[in-house]
mmCIF file of C-alpha atoms in Angstrom:
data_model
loop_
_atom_site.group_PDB
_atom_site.id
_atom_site.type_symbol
_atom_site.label_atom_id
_atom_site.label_comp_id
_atom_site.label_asym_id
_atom_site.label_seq_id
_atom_site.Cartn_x
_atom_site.Cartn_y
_atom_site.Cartn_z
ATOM 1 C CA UNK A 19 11.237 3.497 23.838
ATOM 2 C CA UNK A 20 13.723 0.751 23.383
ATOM 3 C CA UNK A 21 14.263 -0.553 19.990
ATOM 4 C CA UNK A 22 13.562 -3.898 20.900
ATOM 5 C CA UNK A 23 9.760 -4.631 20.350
ATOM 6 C CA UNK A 24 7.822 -6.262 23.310
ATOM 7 C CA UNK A 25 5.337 -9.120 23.740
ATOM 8 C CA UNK A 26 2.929 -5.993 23.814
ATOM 9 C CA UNK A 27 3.530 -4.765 19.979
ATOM 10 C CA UNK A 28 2.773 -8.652 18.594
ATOM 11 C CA UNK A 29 -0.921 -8.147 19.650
ATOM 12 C CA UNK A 30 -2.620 -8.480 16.880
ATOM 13 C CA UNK A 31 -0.018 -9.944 14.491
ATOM 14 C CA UNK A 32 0.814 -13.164 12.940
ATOM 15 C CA UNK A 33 4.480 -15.035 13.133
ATOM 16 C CA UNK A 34 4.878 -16.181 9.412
ATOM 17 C CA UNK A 35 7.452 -18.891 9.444
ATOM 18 C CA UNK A 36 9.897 -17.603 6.189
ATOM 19 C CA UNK A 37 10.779 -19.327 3.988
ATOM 20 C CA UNK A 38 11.452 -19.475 -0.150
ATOM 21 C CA UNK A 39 9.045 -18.446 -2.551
ATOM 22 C CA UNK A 40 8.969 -17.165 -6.172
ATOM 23 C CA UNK A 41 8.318 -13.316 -6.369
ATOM 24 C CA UNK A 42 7.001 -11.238 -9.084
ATOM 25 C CA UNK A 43 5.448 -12.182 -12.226
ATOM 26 C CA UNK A 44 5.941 -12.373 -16.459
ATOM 27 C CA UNK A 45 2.126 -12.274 -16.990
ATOM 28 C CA UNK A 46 1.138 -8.486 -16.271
ATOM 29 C CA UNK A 47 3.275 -5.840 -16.393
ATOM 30 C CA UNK A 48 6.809 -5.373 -16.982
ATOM 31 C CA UNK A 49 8.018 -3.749 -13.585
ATOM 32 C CA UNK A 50 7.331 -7.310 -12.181
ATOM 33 C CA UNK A 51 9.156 -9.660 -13.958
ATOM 34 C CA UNK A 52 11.477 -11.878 -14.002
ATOM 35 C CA UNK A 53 9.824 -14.115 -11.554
ATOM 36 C CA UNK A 54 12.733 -15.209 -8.910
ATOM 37 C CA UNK A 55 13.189 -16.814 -6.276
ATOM 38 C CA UNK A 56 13.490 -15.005 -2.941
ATOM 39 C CA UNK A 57 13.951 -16.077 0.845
ATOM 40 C CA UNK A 58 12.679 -14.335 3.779
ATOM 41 C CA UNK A 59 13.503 -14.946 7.241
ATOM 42 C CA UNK A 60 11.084 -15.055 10.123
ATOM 43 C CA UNK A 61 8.748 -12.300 11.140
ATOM 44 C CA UNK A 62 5.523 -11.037 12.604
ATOM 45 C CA UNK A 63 3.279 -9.413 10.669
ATOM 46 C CA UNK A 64 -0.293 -7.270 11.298
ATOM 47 C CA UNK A 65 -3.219 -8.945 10.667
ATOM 48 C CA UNK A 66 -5.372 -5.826 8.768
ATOM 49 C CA UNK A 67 -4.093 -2.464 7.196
ATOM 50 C CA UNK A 68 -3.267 -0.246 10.776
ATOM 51 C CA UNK A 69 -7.044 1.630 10.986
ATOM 52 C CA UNK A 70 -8.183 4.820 11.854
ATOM 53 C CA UNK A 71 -8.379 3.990 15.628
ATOM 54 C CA UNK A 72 -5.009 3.069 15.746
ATOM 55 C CA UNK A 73 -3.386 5.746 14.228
ATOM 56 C CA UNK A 74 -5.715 8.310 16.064
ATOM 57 C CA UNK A 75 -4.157 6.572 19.408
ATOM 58 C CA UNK A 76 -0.656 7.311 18.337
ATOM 59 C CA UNK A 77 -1.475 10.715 17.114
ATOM 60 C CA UNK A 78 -3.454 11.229 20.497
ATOM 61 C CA UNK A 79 -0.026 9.855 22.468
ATOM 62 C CA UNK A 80 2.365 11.867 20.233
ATOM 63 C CA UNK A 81 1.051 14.888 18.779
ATOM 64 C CA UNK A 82 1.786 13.715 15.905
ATOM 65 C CA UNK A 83 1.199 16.027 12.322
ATOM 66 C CA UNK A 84 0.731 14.048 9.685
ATOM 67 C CA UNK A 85 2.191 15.996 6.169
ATOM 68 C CA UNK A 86 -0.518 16.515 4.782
ATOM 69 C CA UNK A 87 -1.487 18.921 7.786
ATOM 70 C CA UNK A 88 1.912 20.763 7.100
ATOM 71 C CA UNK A 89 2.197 23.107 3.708
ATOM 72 C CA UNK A 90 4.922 21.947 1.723
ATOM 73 C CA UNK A 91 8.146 23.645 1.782
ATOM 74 C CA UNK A 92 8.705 25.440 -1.680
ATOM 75 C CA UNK A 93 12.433 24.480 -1.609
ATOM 76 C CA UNK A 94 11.102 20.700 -2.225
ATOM 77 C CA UNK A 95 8.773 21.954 -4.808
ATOM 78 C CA UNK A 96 10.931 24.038 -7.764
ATOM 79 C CA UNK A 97 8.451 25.908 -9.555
ATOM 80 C CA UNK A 98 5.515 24.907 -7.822
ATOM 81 C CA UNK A 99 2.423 27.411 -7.956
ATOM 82 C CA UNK A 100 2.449 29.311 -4.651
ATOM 83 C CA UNK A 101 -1.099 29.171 -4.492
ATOM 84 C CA UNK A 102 -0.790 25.052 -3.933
ATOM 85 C CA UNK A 103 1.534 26.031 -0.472
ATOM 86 C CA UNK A 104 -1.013 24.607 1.478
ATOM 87 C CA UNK A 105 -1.407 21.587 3.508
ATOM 88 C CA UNK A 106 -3.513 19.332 1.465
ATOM 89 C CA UNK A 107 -3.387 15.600 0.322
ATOM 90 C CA UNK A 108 -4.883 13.875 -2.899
ATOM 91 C CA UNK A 109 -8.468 12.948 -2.832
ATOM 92 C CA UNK A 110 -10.280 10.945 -5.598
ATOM 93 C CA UNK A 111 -13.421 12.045 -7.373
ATOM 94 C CA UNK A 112 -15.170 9.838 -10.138
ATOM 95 C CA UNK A 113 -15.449 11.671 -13.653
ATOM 96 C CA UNK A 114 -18.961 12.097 -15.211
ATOM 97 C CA UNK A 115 -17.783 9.896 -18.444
ATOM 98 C CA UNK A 116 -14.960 8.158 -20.238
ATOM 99 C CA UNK A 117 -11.449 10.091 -19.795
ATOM 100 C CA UNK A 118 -8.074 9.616 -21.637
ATOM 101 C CA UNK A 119 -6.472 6.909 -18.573
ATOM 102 C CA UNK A 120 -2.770 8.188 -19.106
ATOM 103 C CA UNK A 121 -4.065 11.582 -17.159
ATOM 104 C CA UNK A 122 -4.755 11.107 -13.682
ATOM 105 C CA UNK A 123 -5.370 14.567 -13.012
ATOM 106 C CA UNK A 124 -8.964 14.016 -14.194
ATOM 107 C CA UNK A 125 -9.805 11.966 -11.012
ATOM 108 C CA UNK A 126 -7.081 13.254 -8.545
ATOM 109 C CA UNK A 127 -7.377 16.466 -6.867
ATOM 110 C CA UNK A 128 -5.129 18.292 -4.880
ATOM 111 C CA UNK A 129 -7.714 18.827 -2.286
ATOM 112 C CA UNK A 130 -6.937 21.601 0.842
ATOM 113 C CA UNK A 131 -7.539 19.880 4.381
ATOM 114 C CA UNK A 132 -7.726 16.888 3.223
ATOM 115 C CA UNK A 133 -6.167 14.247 5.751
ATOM 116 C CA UNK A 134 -6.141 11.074 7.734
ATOM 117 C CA UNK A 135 -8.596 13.090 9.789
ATOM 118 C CA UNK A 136 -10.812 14.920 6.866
ATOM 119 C CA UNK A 137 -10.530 11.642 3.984
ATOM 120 C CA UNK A 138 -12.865 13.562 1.488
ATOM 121 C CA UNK A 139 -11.574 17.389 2.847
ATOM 122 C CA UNK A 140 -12.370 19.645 6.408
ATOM 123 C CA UNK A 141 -15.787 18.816 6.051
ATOM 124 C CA UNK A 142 -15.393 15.225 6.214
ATOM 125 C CA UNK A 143 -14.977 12.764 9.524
ATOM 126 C CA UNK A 144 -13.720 9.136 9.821
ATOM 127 C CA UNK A 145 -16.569 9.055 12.940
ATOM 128 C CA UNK A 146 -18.305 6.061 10.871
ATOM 129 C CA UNK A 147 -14.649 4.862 9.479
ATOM 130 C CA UNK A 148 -12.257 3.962 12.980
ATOM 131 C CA UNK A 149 -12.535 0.751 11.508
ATOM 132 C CA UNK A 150 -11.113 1.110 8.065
ATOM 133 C CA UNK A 151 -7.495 1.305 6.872
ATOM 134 C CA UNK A 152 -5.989 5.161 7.778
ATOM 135 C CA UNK A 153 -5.516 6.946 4.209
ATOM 136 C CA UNK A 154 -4.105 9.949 3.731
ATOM 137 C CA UNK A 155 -0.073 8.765 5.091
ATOM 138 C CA UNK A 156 2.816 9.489 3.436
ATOM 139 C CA UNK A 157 5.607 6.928 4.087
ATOM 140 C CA UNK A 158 7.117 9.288 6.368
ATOM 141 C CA UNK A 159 4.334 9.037 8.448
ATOM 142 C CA UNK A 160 4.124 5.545 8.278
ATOM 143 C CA UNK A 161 7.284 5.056 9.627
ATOM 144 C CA UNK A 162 6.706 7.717 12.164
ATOM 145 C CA UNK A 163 3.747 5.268 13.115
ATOM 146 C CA UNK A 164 5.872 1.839 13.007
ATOM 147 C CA UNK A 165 8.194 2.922 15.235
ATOM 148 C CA UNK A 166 6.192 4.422 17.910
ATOM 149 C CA UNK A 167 4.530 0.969 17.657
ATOM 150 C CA UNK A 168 7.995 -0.509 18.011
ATOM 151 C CA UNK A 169 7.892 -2.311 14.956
ATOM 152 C CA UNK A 170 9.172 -1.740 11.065
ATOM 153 C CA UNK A 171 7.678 -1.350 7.466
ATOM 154 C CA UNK A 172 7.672 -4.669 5.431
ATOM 155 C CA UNK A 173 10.317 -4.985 2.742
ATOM 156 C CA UNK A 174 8.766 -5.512 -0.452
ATOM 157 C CA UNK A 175 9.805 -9.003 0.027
ATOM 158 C CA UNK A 176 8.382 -9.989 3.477
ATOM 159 C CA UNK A 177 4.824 -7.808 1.986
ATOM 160 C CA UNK A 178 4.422 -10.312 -0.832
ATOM 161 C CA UNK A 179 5.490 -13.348 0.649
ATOM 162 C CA UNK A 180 2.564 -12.461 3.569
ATOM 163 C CA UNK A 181 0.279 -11.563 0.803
ATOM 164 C CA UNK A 182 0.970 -15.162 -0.697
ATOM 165 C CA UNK A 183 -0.755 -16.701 2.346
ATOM 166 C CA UNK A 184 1.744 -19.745 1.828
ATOM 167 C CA UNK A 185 1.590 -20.718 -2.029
ATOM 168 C CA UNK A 186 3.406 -19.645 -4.651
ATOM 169 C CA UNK A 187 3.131 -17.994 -8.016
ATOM 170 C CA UNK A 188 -0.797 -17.405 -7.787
ATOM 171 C CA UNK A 189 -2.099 -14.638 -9.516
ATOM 172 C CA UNK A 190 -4.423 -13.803 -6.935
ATOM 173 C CA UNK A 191 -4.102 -14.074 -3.001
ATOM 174 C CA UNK A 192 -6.487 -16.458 -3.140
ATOM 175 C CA UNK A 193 -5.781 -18.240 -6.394
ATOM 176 C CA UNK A 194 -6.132 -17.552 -10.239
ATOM 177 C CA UNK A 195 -9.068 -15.983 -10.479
ATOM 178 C CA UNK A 196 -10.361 -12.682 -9.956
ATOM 179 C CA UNK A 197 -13.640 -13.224 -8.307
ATOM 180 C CA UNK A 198 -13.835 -16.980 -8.011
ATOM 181 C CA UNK A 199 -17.575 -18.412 -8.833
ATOM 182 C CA UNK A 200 -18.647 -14.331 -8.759
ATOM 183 C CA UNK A 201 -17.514 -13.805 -5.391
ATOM 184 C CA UNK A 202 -16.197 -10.602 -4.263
ATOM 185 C CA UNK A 203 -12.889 -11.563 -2.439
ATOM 186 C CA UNK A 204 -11.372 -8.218 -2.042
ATOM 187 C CA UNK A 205 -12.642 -4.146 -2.082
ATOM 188 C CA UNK A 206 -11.201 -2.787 -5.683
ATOM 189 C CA UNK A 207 -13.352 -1.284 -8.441
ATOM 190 C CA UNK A 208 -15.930 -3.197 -10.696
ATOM 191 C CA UNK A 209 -17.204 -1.777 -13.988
ATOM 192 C CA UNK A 210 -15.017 1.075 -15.790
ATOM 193 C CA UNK A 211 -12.557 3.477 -14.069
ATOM 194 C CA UNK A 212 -13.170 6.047 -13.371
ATOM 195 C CA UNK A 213 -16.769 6.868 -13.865
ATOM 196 C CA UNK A 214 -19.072 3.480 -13.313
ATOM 197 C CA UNK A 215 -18.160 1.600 -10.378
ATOM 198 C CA UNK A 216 -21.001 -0.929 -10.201
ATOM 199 C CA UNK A 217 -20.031 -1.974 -6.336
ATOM 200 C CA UNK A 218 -20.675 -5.370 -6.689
ATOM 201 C CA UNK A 219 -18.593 -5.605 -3.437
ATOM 202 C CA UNK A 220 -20.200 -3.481 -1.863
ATOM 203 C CA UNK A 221 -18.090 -0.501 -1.314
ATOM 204 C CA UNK A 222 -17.401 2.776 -3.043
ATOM 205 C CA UNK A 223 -14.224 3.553 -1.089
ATOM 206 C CA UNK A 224 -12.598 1.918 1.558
ATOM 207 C CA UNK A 225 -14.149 -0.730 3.714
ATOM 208 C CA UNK A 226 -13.635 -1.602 7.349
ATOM 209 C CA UNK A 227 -10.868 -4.469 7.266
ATOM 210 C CA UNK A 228 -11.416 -7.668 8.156
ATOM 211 C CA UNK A 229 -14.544 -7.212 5.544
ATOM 212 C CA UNK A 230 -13.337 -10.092 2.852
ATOM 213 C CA UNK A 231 -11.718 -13.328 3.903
ATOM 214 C CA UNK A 232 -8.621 -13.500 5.374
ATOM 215 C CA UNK A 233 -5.761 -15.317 3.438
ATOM 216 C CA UNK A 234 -4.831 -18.976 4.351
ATOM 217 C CA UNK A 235 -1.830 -16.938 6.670
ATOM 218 C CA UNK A 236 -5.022 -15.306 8.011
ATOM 219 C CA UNK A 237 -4.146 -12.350 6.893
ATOM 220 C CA UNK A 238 -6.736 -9.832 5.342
ATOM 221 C CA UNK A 239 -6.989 -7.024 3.150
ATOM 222 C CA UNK A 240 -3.662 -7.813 1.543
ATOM 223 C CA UNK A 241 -5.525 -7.461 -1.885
ATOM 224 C CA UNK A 242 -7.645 -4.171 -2.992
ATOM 225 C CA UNK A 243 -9.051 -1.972 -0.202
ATOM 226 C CA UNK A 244 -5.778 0.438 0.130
ATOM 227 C CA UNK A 245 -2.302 0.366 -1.334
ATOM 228 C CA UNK A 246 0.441 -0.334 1.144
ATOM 229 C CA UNK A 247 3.651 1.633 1.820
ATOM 230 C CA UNK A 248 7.127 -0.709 2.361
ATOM 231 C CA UNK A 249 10.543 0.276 2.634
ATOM 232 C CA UNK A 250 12.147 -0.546 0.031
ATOM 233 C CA UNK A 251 13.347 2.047 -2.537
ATOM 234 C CA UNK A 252 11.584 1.360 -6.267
ATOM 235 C CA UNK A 253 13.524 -0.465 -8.424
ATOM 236 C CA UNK A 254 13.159 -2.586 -11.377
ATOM 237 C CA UNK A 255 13.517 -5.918 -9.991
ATOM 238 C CA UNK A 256 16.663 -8.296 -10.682
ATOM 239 C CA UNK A 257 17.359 -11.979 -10.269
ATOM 240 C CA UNK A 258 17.561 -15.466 -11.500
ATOM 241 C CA UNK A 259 14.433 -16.772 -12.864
ATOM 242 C CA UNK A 260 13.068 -19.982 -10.796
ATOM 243 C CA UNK A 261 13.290 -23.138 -12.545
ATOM 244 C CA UNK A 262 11.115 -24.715 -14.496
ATOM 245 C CA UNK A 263 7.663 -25.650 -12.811
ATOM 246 C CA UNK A 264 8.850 -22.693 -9.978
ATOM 247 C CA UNK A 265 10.682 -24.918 -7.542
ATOM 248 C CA UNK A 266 14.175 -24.608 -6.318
ATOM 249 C CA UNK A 267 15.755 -25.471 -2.907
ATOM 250 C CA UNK A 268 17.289 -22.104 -2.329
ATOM 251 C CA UNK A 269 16.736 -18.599 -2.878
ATOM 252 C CA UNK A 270 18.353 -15.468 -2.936
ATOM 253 C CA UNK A 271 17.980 -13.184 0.198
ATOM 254 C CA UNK A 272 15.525 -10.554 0.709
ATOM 255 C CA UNK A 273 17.347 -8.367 -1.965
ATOM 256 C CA UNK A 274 15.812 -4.623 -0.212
ATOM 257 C CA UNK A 275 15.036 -2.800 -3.323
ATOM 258 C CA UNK A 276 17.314 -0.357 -4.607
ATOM 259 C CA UNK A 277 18.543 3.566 -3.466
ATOM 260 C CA UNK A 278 17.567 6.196 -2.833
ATOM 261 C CA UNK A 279 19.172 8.459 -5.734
ATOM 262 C CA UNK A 280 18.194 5.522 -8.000
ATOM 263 C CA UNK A 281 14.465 5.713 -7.155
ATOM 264 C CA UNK A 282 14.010 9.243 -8.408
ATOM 265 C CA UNK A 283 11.464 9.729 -10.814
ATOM 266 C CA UNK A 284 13.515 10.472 -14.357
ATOM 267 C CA UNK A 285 10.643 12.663 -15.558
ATOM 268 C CA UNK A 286 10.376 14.933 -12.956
ATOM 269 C CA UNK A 287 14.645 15.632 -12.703
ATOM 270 C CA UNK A 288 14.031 18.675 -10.981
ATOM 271 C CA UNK A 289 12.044 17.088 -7.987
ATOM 272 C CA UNK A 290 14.368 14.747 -5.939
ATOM 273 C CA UNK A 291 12.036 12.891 -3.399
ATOM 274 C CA UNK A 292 13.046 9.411 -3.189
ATOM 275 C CA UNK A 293 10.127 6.705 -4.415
ATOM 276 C CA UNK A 294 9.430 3.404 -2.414
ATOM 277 C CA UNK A 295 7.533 0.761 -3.624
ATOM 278 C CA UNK A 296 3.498 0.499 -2.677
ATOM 279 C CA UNK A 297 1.953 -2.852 -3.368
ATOM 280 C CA UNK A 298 -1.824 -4.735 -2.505
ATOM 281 C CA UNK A 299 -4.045 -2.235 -5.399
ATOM 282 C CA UNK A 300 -6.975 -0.649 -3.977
ATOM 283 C CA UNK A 301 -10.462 -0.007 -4.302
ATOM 284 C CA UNK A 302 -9.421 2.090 -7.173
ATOM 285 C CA UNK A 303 -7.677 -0.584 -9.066
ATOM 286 C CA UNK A 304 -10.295 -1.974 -11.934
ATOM 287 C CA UNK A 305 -10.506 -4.842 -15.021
ATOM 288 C CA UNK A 306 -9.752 -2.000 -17.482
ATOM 289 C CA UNK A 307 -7.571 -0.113 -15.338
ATOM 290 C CA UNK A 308 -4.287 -0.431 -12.974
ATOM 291 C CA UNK A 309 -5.035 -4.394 -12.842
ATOM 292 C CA UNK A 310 -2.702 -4.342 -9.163
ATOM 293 C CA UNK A 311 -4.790 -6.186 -6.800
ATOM 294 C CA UNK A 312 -2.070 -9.084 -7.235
ATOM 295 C CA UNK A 313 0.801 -10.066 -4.695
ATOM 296 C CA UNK A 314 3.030 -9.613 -7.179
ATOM 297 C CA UNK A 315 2.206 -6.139 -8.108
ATOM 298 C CA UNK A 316 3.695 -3.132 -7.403
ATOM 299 C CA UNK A 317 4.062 0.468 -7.639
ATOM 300 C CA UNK A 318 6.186 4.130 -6.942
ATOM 301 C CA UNK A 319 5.085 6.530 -4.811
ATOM 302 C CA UNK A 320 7.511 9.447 -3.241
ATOM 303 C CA UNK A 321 7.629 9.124 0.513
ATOM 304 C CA UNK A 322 5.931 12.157 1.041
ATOM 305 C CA UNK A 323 2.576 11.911 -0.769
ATOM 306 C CA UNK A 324 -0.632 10.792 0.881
ATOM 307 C CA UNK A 325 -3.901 9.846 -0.889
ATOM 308 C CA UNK A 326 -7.072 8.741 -0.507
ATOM 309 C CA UNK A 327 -6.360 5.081 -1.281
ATOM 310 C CA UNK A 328 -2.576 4.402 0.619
ATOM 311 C CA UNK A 329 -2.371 2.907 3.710
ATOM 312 C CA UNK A 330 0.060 0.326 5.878
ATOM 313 C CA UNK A 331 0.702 -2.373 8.250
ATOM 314 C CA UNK A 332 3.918 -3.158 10.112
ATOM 315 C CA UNK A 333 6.160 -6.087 11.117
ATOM 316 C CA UNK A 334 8.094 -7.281 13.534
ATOM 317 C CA UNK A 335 11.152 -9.349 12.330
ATOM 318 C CA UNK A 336 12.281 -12.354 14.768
ATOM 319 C CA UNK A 337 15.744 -11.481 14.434
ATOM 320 C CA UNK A 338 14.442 -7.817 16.737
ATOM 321 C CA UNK A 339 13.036 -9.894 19.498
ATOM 322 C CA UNK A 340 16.462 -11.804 20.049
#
């Protein structure tokens, strides 16, 4: 296909004007800050988290495999138990009580044919989920994905300036606080992670998208429901602070995250698998727990891990359809 997107591949997108706008934040945690001010330049951008339906069309046109329906490579993997060598992706599971929260291993488990197909493992079906957000996609096969569609991942940049909806420096996509006169404005976890999820939204796991309210760019599930891939390498961020009150008439360009060497996770040394940045929280993120339903927020994850709660949606820059 050519590399130049047609009219076709905008269905179902919005054109988001650009513009300058202060990204990150000083009030959470310390991989967001300093806030800065950033510029973006046109693009298109999907209106929901690509679903189930979509991705089963591409895999349907392609033949696509996903990776977690390939067993990992040892080579990749120094070390790695040879009874893990199977295809198999990361599925949640509540605990029955109170667990230490610096070990993720007591919710996470490596679970065997679990994928995009099989969310909770080969006896599971996303029959009853075509509308919710596709899970279970590495980065690699969310680019796979973009450019059949003829499109691109968001930089971190153009992801938070969508998820903004046209303000700046709100905590929330919708403002500054969480659930706004105690309504549920996005799918992430209420009570205490990971055992008591109270579901005052409504949801246990994912939900179909378009379930909360769009954003005033009218875009939805940019908050909670699943995490979002970009392309952008991790990094810790770097730039000017805005000026006082936020405003400034300039910005500096979409700065594109960092490298790939650099994005390798120091405490793993003997794994290199580059890390990009994942941003939106999910309907894992909680009050006492991974507070990341934010714009600002953000996340590594190495570009070939899939989960239960990562999904994506694509863009289309303006400067492509010139």
């Amino acid at each position: 296909m050519s590399d130049a997107p047609t009219d076709t591949c905008l269905d179902g997108m919005h054109r988001l004007d650009g513009g300058t706008f202060t990204m990150g934040s000083d009030r959470f945690y310390p991989e967001e800050a300093p806030p800065r001010r950033i510029a973006v330049a046109p693009f298109w951008v999907d209106e929901t988290p690509v679903t189930n339906r979509q991705f089963a069309r591409f895999v349907d046109e392609t033949g696509y495999r996903t990776v977690a329906e390939i067993p990992p490579s040892p080579k990749d993997y120094p070390g790695m138990d040879p009874a893990q060598m199977h295809a198999a992706s990361l599925v949640f599971h509540k605990t029955r009580g109170p667990v230490d929260l610096d070990d993720s291993s007591a919710w996470w488990s490596f679970q065997p044919g679990a994928s995009w197909r099989h969310p909770l493992g080969p006896e599971s079906t996303i029959d009853d989920l075509l509308d919710h957000p596709v899970v279970h996609v590495s980065h690699i096969d969310a680019a796979a994905y973009a450019a059949w569609a003829g499109k691109r991942l968001p930089s971190e940049a153009e992801w938070e300036f969508a998820a903004q909806g046209g303000h700046d420096d709100r905590d929330y996509a919708w403002g500054d606080a969480l659930a706004p006169g105690g309504t549920m404005m996005a799918n992430y976890w209420q009570g205490l992670f990971p055992f008591a999820n109270t579901q005052l939204d409504g949801w246990e796991r994912t939900s179909p998208v378009r379930t909360y309210p769009a954003n005033d760019y009218g875009l939805f599930d940019m908050i909670g429901n699943v995490w979002e891939w970009t392309d952008d390498w991790w990094a810790l961020p770097a730039g000017k602070k805005p000026k006082k009150g936020g405003q400034s008439c300039c910005g500096l360009p979409d700065p594109r995250g960092g490298s790939l060497k650099g994005s390798f996770d120091p405490l793993i040394a003997q794994v290199r698998i580059g890390r990009k940045v994942i941003k939106g929280g999910s309907h894992l993120c909680a009050e006492n727990y991974c507070q990341r339903y934010r714009p600002a927020a953000r996340h590594p994850q190495t570009i070939e891990t899939s989960t239960g709660h990562i999904g994506f949606r694509c863009v289309v820059r303006e400067a492509d359809l010139t």
